[in-house]
Short mmCIF file of C-alpha atoms in Angstrom, two decimals:
data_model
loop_
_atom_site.label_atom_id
_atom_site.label_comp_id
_atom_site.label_asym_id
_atom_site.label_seq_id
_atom_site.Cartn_x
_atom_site.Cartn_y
_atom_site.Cartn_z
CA UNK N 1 35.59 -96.96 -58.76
CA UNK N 2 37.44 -93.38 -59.23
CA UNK N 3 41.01 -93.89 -58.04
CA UNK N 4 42.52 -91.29 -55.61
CA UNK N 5 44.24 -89.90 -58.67
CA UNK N 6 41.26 -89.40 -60.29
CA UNK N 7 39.89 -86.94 -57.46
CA UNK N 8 42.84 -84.84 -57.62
CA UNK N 9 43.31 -81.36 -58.91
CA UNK N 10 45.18 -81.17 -62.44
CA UNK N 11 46.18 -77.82 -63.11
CA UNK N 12 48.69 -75.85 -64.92
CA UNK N 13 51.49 -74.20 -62.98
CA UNK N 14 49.79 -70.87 -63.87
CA UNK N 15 46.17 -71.83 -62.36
CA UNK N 16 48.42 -73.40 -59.89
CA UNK N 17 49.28 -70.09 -58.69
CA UNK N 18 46.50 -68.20 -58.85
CA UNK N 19 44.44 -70.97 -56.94
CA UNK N 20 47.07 -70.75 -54.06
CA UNK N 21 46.63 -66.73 -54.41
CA UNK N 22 43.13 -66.58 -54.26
CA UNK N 23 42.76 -68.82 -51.58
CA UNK N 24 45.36 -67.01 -49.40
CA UNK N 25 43.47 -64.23 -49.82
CA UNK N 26 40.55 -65.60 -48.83
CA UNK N 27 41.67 -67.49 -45.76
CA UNK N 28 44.33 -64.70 -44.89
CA UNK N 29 43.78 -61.60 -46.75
CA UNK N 30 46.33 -60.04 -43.64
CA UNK N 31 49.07 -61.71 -41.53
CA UNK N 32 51.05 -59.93 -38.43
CA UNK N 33 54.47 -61.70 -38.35
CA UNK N 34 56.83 -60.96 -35.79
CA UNK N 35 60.37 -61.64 -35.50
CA UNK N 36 64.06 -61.22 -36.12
CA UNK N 37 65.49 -59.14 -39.83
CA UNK N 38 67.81 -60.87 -41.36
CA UNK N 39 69.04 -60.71 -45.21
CA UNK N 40 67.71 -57.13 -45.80
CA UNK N 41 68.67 -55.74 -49.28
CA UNK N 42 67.53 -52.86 -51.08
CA UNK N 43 67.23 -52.63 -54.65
CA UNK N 44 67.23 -49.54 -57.15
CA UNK N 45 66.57 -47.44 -54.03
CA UNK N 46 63.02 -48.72 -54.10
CA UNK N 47 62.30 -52.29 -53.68
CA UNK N 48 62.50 -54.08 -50.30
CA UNK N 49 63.60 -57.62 -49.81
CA UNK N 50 64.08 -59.22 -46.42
CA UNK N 51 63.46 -62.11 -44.21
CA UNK N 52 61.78 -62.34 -40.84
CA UNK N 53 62.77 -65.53 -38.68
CA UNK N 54 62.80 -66.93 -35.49
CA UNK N 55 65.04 -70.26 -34.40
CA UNK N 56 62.60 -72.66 -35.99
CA UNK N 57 61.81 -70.83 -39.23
CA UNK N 58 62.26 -68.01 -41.87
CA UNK N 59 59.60 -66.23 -44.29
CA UNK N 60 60.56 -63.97 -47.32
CA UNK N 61 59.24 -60.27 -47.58
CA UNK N 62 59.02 -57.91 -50.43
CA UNK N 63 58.25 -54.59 -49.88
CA UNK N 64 58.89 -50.96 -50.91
CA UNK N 65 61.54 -48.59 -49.06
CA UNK N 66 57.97 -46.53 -48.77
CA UNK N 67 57.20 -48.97 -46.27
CA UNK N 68 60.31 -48.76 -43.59
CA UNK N 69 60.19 -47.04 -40.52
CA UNK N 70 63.60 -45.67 -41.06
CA UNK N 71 67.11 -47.46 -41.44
CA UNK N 72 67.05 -50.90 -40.28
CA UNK N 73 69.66 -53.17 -39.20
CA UNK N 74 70.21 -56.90 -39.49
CA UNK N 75 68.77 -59.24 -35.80
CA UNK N 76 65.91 -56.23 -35.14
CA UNK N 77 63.00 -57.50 -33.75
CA UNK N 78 60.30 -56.36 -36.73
CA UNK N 79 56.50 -56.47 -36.41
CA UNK N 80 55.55 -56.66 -40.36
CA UNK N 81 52.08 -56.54 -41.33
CA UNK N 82 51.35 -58.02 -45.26
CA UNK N 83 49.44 -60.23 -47.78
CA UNK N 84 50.76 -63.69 -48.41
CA UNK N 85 51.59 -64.40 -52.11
CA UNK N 86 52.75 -66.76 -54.06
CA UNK N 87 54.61 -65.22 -57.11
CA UNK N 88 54.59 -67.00 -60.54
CA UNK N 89 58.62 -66.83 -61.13
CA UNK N 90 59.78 -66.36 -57.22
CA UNK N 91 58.01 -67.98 -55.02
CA UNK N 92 56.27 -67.67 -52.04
CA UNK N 93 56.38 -64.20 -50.09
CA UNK N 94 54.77 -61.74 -47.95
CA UNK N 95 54.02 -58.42 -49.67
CA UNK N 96 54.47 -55.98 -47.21
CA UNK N 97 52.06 -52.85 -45.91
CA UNK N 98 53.65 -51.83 -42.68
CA UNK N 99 56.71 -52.76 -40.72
CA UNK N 100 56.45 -51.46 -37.25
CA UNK N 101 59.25 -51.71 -34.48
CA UNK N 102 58.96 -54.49 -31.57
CA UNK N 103 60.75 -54.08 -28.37
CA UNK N 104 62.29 -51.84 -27.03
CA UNK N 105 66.75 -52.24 -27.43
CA UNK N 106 64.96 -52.38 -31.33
CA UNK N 107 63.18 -49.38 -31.06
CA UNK N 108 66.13 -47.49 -29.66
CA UNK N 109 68.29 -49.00 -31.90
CA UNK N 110 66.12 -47.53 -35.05
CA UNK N 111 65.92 -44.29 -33.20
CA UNK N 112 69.27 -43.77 -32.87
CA UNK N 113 69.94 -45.10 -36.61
CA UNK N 114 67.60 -42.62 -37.95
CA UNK N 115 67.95 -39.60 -35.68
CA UNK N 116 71.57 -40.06 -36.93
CA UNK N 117 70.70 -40.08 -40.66
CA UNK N 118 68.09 -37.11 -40.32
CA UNK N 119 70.90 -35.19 -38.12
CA UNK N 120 73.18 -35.35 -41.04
CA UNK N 121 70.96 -34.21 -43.85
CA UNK N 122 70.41 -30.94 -41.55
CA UNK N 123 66.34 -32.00 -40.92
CA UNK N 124 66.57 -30.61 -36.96
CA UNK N 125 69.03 -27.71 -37.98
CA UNK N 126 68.22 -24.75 -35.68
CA UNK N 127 68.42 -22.06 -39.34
CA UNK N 128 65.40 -24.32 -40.45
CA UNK N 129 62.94 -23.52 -37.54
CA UNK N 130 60.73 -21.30 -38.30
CA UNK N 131 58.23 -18.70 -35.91
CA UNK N 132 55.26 -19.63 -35.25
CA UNK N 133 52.50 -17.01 -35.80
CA UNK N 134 51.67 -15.48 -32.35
CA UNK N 135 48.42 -15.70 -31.76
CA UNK N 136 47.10 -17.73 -34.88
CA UNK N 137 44.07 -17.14 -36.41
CA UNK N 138 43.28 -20.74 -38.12
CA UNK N 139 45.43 -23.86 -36.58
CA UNK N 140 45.83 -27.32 -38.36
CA UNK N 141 45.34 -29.94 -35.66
CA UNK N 142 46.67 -33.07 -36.59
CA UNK N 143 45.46 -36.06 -33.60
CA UNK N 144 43.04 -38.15 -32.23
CA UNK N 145 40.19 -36.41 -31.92
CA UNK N 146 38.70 -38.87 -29.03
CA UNK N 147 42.19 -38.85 -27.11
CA UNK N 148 42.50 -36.93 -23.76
CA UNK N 149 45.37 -35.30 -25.36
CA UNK N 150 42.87 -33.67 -27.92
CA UNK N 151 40.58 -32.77 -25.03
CA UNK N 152 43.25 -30.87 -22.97
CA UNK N 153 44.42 -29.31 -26.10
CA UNK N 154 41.38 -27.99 -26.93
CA UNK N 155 40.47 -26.90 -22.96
CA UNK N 156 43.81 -24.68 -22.30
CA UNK N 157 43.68 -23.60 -25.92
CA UNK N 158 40.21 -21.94 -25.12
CA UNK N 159 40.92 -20.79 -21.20
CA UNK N 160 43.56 -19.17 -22.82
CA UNK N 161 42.56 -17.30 -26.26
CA UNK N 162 39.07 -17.20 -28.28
CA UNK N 163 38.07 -16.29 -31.94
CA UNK N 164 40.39 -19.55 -33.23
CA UNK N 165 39.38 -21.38 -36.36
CA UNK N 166 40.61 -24.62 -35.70
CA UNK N 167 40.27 -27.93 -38.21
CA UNK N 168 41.05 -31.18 -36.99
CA UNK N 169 42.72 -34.28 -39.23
CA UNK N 170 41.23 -37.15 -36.98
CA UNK N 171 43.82 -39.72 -37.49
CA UNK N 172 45.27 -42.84 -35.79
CA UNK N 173 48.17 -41.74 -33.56
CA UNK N 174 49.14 -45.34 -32.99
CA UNK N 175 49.63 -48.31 -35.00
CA UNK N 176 50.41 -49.72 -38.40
CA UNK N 177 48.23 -46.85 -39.73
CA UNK N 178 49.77 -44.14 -37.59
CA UNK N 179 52.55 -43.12 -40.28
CA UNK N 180 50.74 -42.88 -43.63
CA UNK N 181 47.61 -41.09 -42.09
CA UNK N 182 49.94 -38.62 -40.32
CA UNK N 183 51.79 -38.16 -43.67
CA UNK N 184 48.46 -37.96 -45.49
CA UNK N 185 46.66 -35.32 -43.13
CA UNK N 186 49.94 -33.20 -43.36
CA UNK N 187 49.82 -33.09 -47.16
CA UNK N 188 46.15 -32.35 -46.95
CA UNK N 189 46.93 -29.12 -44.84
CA UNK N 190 49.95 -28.17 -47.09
CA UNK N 191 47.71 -28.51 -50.20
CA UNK N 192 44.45 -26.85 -49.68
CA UNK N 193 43.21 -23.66 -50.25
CA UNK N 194 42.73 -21.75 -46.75
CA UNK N 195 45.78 -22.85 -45.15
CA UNK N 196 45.97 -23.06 -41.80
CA UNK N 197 48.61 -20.41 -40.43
CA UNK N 198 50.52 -23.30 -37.90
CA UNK N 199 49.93 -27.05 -37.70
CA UNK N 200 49.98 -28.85 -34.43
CA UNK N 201 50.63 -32.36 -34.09
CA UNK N 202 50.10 -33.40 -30.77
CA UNK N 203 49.62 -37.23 -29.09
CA UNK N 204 49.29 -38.08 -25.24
CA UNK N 205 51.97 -39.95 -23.20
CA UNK N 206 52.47 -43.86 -24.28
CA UNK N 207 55.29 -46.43 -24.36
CA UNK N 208 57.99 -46.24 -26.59
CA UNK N 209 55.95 -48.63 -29.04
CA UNK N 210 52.95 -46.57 -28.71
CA UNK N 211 54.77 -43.40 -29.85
CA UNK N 212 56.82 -45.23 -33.00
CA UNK N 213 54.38 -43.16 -35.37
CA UNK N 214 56.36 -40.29 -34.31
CA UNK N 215 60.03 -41.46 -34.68
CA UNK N 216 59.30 -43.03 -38.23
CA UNK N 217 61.09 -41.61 -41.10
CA UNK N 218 57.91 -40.96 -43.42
CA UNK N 219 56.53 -38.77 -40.39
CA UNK N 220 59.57 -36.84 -39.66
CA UNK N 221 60.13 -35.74 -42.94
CA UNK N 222 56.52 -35.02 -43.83
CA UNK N 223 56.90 -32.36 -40.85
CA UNK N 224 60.30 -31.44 -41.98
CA UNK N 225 58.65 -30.57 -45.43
CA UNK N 226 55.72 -28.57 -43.91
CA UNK N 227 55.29 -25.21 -45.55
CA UNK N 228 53.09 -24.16 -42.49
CA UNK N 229 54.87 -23.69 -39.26
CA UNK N 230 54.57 -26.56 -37.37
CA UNK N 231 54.33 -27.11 -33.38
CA UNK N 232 54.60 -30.88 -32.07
CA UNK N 233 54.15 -32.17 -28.79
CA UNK N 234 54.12 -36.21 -28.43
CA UNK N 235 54.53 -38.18 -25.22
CA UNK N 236 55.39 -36.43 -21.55
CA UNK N 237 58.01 -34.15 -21.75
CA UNK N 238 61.28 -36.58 -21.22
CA UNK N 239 59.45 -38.21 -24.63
CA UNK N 240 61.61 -36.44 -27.64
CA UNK N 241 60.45 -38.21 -30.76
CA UNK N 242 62.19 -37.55 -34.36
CA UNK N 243 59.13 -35.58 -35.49
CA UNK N 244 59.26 -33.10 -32.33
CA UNK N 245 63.30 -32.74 -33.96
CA UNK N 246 62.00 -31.96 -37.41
CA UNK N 247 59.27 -29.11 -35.84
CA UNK N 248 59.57 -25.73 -35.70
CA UNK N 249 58.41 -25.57 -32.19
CA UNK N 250 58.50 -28.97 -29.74
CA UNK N 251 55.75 -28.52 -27.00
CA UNK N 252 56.65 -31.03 -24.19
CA UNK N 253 53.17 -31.92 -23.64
CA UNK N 254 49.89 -31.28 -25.60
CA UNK N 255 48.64 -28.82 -23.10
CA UNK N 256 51.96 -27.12 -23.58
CA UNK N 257 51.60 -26.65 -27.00
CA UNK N 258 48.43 -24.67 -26.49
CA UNK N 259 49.90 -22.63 -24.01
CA UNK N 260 52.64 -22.36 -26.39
CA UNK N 261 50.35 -21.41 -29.59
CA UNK N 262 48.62 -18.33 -27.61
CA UNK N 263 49.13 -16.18 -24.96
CA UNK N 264 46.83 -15.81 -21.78
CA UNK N 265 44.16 -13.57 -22.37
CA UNK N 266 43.96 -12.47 -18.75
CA UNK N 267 47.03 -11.45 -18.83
CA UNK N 268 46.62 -9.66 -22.20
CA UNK N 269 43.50 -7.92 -20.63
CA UNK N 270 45.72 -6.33 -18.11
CA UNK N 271 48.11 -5.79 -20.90
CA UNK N 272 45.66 -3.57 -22.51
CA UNK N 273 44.96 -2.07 -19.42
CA UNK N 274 48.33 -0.59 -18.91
CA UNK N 275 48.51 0.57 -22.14
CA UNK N 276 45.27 2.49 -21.47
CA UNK N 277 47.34 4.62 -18.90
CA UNK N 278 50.12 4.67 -21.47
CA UNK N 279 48.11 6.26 -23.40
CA UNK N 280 46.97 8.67 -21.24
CA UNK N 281 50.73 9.80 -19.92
CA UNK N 282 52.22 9.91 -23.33
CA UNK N 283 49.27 12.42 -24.54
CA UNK N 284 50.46 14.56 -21.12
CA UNK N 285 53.37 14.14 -22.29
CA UNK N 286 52.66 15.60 -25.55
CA UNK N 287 50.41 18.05 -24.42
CA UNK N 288 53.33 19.19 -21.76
CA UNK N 289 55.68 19.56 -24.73
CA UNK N 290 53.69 21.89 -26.51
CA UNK N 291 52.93 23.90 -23.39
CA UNK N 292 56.33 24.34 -22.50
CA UNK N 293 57.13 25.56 -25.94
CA UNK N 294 54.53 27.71 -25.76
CA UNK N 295 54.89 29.38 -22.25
CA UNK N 296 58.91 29.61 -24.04
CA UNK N 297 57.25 31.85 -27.19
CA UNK N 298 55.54 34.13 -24.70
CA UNK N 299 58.99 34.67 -22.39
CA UNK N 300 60.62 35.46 -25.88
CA UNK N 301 57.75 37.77 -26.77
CA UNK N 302 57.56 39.80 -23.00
CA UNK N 303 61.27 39.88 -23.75
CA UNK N 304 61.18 41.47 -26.82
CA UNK N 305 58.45 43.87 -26.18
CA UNK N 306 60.68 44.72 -23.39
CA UNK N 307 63.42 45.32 -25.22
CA UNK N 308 61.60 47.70 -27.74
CA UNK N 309 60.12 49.86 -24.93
CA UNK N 310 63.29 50.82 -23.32
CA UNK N 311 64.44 51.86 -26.95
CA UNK N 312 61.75 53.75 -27.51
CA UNK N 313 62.24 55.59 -23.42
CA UNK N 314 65.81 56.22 -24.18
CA UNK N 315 65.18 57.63 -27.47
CA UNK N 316 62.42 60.11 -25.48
CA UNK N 317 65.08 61.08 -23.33
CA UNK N 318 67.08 61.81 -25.76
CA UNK N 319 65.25 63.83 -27.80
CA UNK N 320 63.78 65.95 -24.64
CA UNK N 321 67.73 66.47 -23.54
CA UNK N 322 68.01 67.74 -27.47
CA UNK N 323 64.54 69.88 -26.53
CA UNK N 324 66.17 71.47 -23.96
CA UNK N 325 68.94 72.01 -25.49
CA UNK N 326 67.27 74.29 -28.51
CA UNK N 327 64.92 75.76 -26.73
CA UNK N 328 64.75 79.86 -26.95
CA UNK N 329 64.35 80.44 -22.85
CA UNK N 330 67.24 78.64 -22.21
CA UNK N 331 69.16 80.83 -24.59
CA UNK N 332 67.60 83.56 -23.25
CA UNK N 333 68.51 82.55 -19.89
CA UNK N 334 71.95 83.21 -20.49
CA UNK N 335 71.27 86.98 -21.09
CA UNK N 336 70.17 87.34 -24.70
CA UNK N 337 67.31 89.28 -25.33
CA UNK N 338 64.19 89.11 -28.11
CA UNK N 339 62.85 92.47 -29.44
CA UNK N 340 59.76 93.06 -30.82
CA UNK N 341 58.02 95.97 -32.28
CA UNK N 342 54.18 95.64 -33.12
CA UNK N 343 54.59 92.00 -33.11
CA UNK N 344 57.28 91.73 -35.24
CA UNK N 345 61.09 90.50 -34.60
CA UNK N 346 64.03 93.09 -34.45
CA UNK N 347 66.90 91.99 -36.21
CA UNK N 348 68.59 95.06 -37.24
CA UNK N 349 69.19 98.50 -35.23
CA UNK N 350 67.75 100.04 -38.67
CA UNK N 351 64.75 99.19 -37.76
CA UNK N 352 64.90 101.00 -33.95
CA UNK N 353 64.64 104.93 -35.29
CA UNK N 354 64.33 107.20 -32.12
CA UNK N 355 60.50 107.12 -30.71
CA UNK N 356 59.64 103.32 -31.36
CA UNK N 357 58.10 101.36 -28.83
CA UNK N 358 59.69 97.44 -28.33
CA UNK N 359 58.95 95.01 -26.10
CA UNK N 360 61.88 93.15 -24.68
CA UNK N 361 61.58 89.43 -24.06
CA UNK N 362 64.12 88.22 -21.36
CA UNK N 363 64.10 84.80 -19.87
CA UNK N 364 62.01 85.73 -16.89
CA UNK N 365 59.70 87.94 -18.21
CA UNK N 366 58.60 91.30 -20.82
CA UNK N 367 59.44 94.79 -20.75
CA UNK N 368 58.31 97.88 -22.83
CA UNK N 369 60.42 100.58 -23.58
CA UNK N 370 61.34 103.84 -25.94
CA UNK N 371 64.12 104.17 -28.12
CA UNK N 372 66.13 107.38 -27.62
CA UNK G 1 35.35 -7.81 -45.59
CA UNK G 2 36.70 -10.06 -43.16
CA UNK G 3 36.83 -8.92 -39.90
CA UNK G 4 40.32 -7.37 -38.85
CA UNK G 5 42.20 -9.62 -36.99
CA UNK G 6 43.38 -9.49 -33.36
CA UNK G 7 46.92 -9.23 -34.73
CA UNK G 8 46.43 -6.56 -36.98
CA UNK G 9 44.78 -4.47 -34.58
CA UNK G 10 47.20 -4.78 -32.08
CA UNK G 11 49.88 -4.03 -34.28
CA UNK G 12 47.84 -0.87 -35.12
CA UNK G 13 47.95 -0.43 -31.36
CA UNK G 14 51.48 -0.56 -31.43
CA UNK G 15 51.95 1.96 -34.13
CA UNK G 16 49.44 4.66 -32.46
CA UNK G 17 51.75 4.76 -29.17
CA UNK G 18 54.90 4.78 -31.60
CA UNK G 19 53.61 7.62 -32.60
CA UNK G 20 52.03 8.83 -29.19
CA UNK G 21 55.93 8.51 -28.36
CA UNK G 22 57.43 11.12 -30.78
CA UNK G 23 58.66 14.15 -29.39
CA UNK G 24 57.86 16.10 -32.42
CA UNK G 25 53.79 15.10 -32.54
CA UNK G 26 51.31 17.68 -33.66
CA UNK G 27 48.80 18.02 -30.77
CA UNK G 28 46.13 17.40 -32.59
CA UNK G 29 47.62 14.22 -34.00
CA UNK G 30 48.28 13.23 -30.37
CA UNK G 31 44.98 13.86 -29.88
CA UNK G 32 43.94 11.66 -32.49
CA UNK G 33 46.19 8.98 -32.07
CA UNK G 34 45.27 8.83 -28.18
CA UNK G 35 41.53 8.59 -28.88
CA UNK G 36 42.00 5.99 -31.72
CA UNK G 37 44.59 4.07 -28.80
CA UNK G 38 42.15 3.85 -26.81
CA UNK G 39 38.87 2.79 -29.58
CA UNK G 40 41.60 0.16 -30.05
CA UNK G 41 42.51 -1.09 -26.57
CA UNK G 42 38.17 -1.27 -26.39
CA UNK G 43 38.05 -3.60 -29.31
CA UNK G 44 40.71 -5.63 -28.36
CA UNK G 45 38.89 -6.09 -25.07
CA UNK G 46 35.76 -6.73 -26.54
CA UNK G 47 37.41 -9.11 -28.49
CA UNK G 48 39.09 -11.08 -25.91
CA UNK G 49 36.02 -11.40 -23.54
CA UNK G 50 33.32 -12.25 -26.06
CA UNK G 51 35.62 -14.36 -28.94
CA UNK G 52 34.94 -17.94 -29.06
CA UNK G 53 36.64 -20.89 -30.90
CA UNK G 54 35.11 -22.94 -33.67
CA UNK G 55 36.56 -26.21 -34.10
CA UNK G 56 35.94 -27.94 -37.36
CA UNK G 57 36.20 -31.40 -37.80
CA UNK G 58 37.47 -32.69 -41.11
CA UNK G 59 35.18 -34.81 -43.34
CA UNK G 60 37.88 -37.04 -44.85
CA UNK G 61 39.00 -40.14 -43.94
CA UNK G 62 43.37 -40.04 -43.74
CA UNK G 63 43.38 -43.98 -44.84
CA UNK G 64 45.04 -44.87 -47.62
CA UNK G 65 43.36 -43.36 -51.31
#
C-alpha cells in the first residue's frame, strides 16, 4: 500500500511556482478586488506597489504608475482589476491592469487630488485653448457609437450643417477599458495621415463612477496633448470632468457640442440672403459714386466753356470799340474831308492845278467840284 | 481637385464685399465683384441645401495592441 506521502507532489521550489502560476491562470486568469489603499509606494517613478484590504484581510499589488487613475491617497476605496501571481523571489501578488475609483467621498477625493496637480502644471490654462475651426470640414469623434449620446450628436450635427466627413473611434466610454481606449483612439487621430481638423469627445450623462474615464489622469493629458483642437462634452452640464478642463472647447452636453462645432444653416441661409441685398446696395453705392463724380466733371466742363465764351465776347467788344474807333467816317465825321481825282487820293495841293475835277468825300455823302 | 470648401468660399465672399466696400472701386470691378458675390452667395446656397454628412466608422479595435 502507497502511503499518503507517496501520493504527494515533490517538486522543486521553481516548478513549485510555476505550477501555482499556471493554475491561477487557469482557474482565475482575472480577479476584481475591491477595497481600502493602504501602503502605496512608488518606485523609480514607474513601479507601483500597494495593498488593498478590508478589516479581515490584506492582498499585495504591483503595478505600473501607467496604471493609476491619478494621485492616490492612503484609506481610498480602490476597485483594482489584475492577474494573481506568485513571484519566484517575492511572493504572492496581484499584477495589476486597471485601478478604477469606488465610491463616491473616493472619487471626489481623487478629483480634487488630480484637478489640483493638473491645475499646477498649467494643463486647463486659458493661453493653451485653442479655436476650434468654424465650420469643420472632417471631425474626429471619439464615443460610443451605440450610445444615445452618439445618436443626438450625430442628429443636431446634421439639422444643423451638411457636407461633414466625420470618423468615429468606437470605444468604451465606461469601465476598466474606458481610459486606455480613449488614450489609444486619441493617438490614432493625432497620428494618421488625413487628420481630422477638431476632435470631439463626447459621453452621455452617468454617475460619478460612470464618468471616471473622464477625470483619469491618462485621459486628461492625452487631450491636453492633442495637436487637433479638441471639443469635449461628458455628463449633463453641472458634470465638469478633468478632460472637459484639459479641452479647448467644453460642450455641456453632447448635443451642445454639435451645436457648438457648426452653425445653423437656416440661419446661414438667411445670412446669405442679406448679403445678396448687400451686394446689391454697395454696387449702388459704387455706381452712385462714379455718377456723382461724373455729373461733377460736366459742371466743371459747362463752367469752363463758360468761362471761355465770355472771354472771347469781351474780346469782340473790344475790338469793335477799337473798329470804331479807326474807322475813316468817323474821322470824317468830325469835318475832315477825302479828295479824289480820277480815282486817286489827293494828298498834296500840287496835285489840284486850276481846271481839275475832285470828288469830295464827307461823312454824309460825295460832291464834285472844279478847282479855280 | 478637391472641391473648394464652404470656408474658403465664404471667405472669398467676404473679400468680394471688402472690396464692393471701397470707395475708390473701378466700376467695372464693382461690377465684377458684385456678379461674382452673388455666383458665390448661389453656391453657398446650393451647398447648404443639398450637402450631406458621411460618417465613417473606424475599422480598428481601441483595445490594448
Amino acid at each position: 500500500m502507497r502511503s499518503v506521502m507517496d501520493q504527494s507532489l515533490r517538486l522543486s521550489p521553481a516548478e513549485f511556482v510555476a505550477l501555482i502560476n499556471a493554475t491561477l491562470e487557469y482557474a482565475y486568469p482575472r480577479v476584481v478586488i475591491e477595497g481600502e489603499l493602504a501602503n502605496f509606494r512608488v518606485s523609480k517613478n514607474r513601479w507601483v506597489y500597494f495593498d488593498i484590504k478590508d478589516d479581515e484581510a490584506s492582498v499585495k499589488f504591483f503595478g505600473t504608475v501607467y496604471n493609476l487613475p491619478g494621485p492616490l491617497e492612503e484609506g481610498m476605496l480602490l476597485r483594482v482589476t489584475g492577474t494573481p501571481r506568485l513571484h519566484p523571489l517575492y511572493g504572492f501578488s496581484v499584477t495589476v491592469q486597471a485601478i478604477e475609483l469606488s465610491g463616491e467621498g473616493t472619487i471626489k477625493k481623487a478629483f480634487a487630488l488630480l484637478k489640483a496637480k493638473l491645475e499646477k502644471e498649467g494643463l486647463f490654462a486659458p493661453e493653451r485653448k485653442r479655436a476650434l475651426p468654424y465650420p469643420p470640414t472632417k471631425i474626429g469623434l471619439i464615443t460610443s457609437g451605440e450610445s444615445a449620446a452618439y445618436a443626438d450628436f450625430i442628429k443636431i450635427l446634421s439639422a444643423r450643417w451638411g457636407g461633414l466627413q466625420i470618423e468615429l473611434a468606437d470605444v468604451q466610454v465606461q469601465g476598466e477599458v474606458a481610459p486606455g481606449q480613449l488614450v489609444r483612439a486619441l493617438e490614432h487621430f493625432n497620428a494618421g495621415g488625413e487628420q481630422p481638423d477638431v476632435l470631439a469627445v463626447i459621453r452621455g450623462g452617468g454617475s460619478a463612477d460612470d464618468l471616471q474615464a473622464f477625470n483619469s489622469e491618462i485621459v486628461t493629458r492625452a487631450i491636453a496633448a492633442s495637436r487637433i483642437p479638441t471639443i469635449v462634452a461628458i455628463g449633463h452640464e453641472i458634470d465638469v470632468s478633468l478632460a472637459e478642463l484639459a479641452a479647448d472647447v467644453r460642450a455641456s452636453t453632447p448635443s451642445n457640442a454639435a451645436e457648438l462645432l457648426v452653425p445653423d444653416k437656416s440661419a446661414i441661409l438667411q445670412e446669405l440672403a442679406g448679403y445678396k441685398t448687400e451686394a446689391g446696395r454697395l454696387l449702388n453705392q459704387a455706381l452712385r459714386y462714379h455718377q456723382d463724380k461724373l455729373k461733377t466733371y460736366a459742371a466743371d466742363l459747362q463752367e469752363s466753356a463758360s468761362r471761355l465764351l465770355k472771354w472771347q465776347a469781351d474780346w469782340l467788344k473790344q475790338t469793335a470799340k477799337l473798329l470804331e474807333v479807326i474807322n475813316p467816317r468817323h474821322i470824317l465825321s468830325r469835318g475832315y474831308a477825302v479828295i479824289r481825282s480820277k480815282g486817286n487820293n489827293i494828298r498834296s495841293v500840287k496835285k489840284l492845278a486850276k481846271g481839275t475835277e475832285i470828288d469830295i468825300t464827307l461823312a454824309d455823302g460825295n460832291a464834285q467840284a472844279k478847282i479855280q | 481637385m478637391a472641391e473648394t470648401s464652404y470656408a474658403e468660399l465664404k471667405n472669398e465672399l467676404d473679400k468680394v464685399l471688402d472690396s464692393l466696400q471701397r470707395d475708390d472701386i473701378d466700376v467695372d470691378d464693382a461690377l465684377k465683384s458684385y456678379e461674382r458675390g452673388m455666383e458665390l452667395v448661389g453656391l453657398l446656397e446650393a451647398r447648404l441645401k443639398t450637402a450631406e454628412n458621411k460618417i465613417i466608422k473606424l475599422k480598428q479595435k481601441f483595445d490594448k495592441a
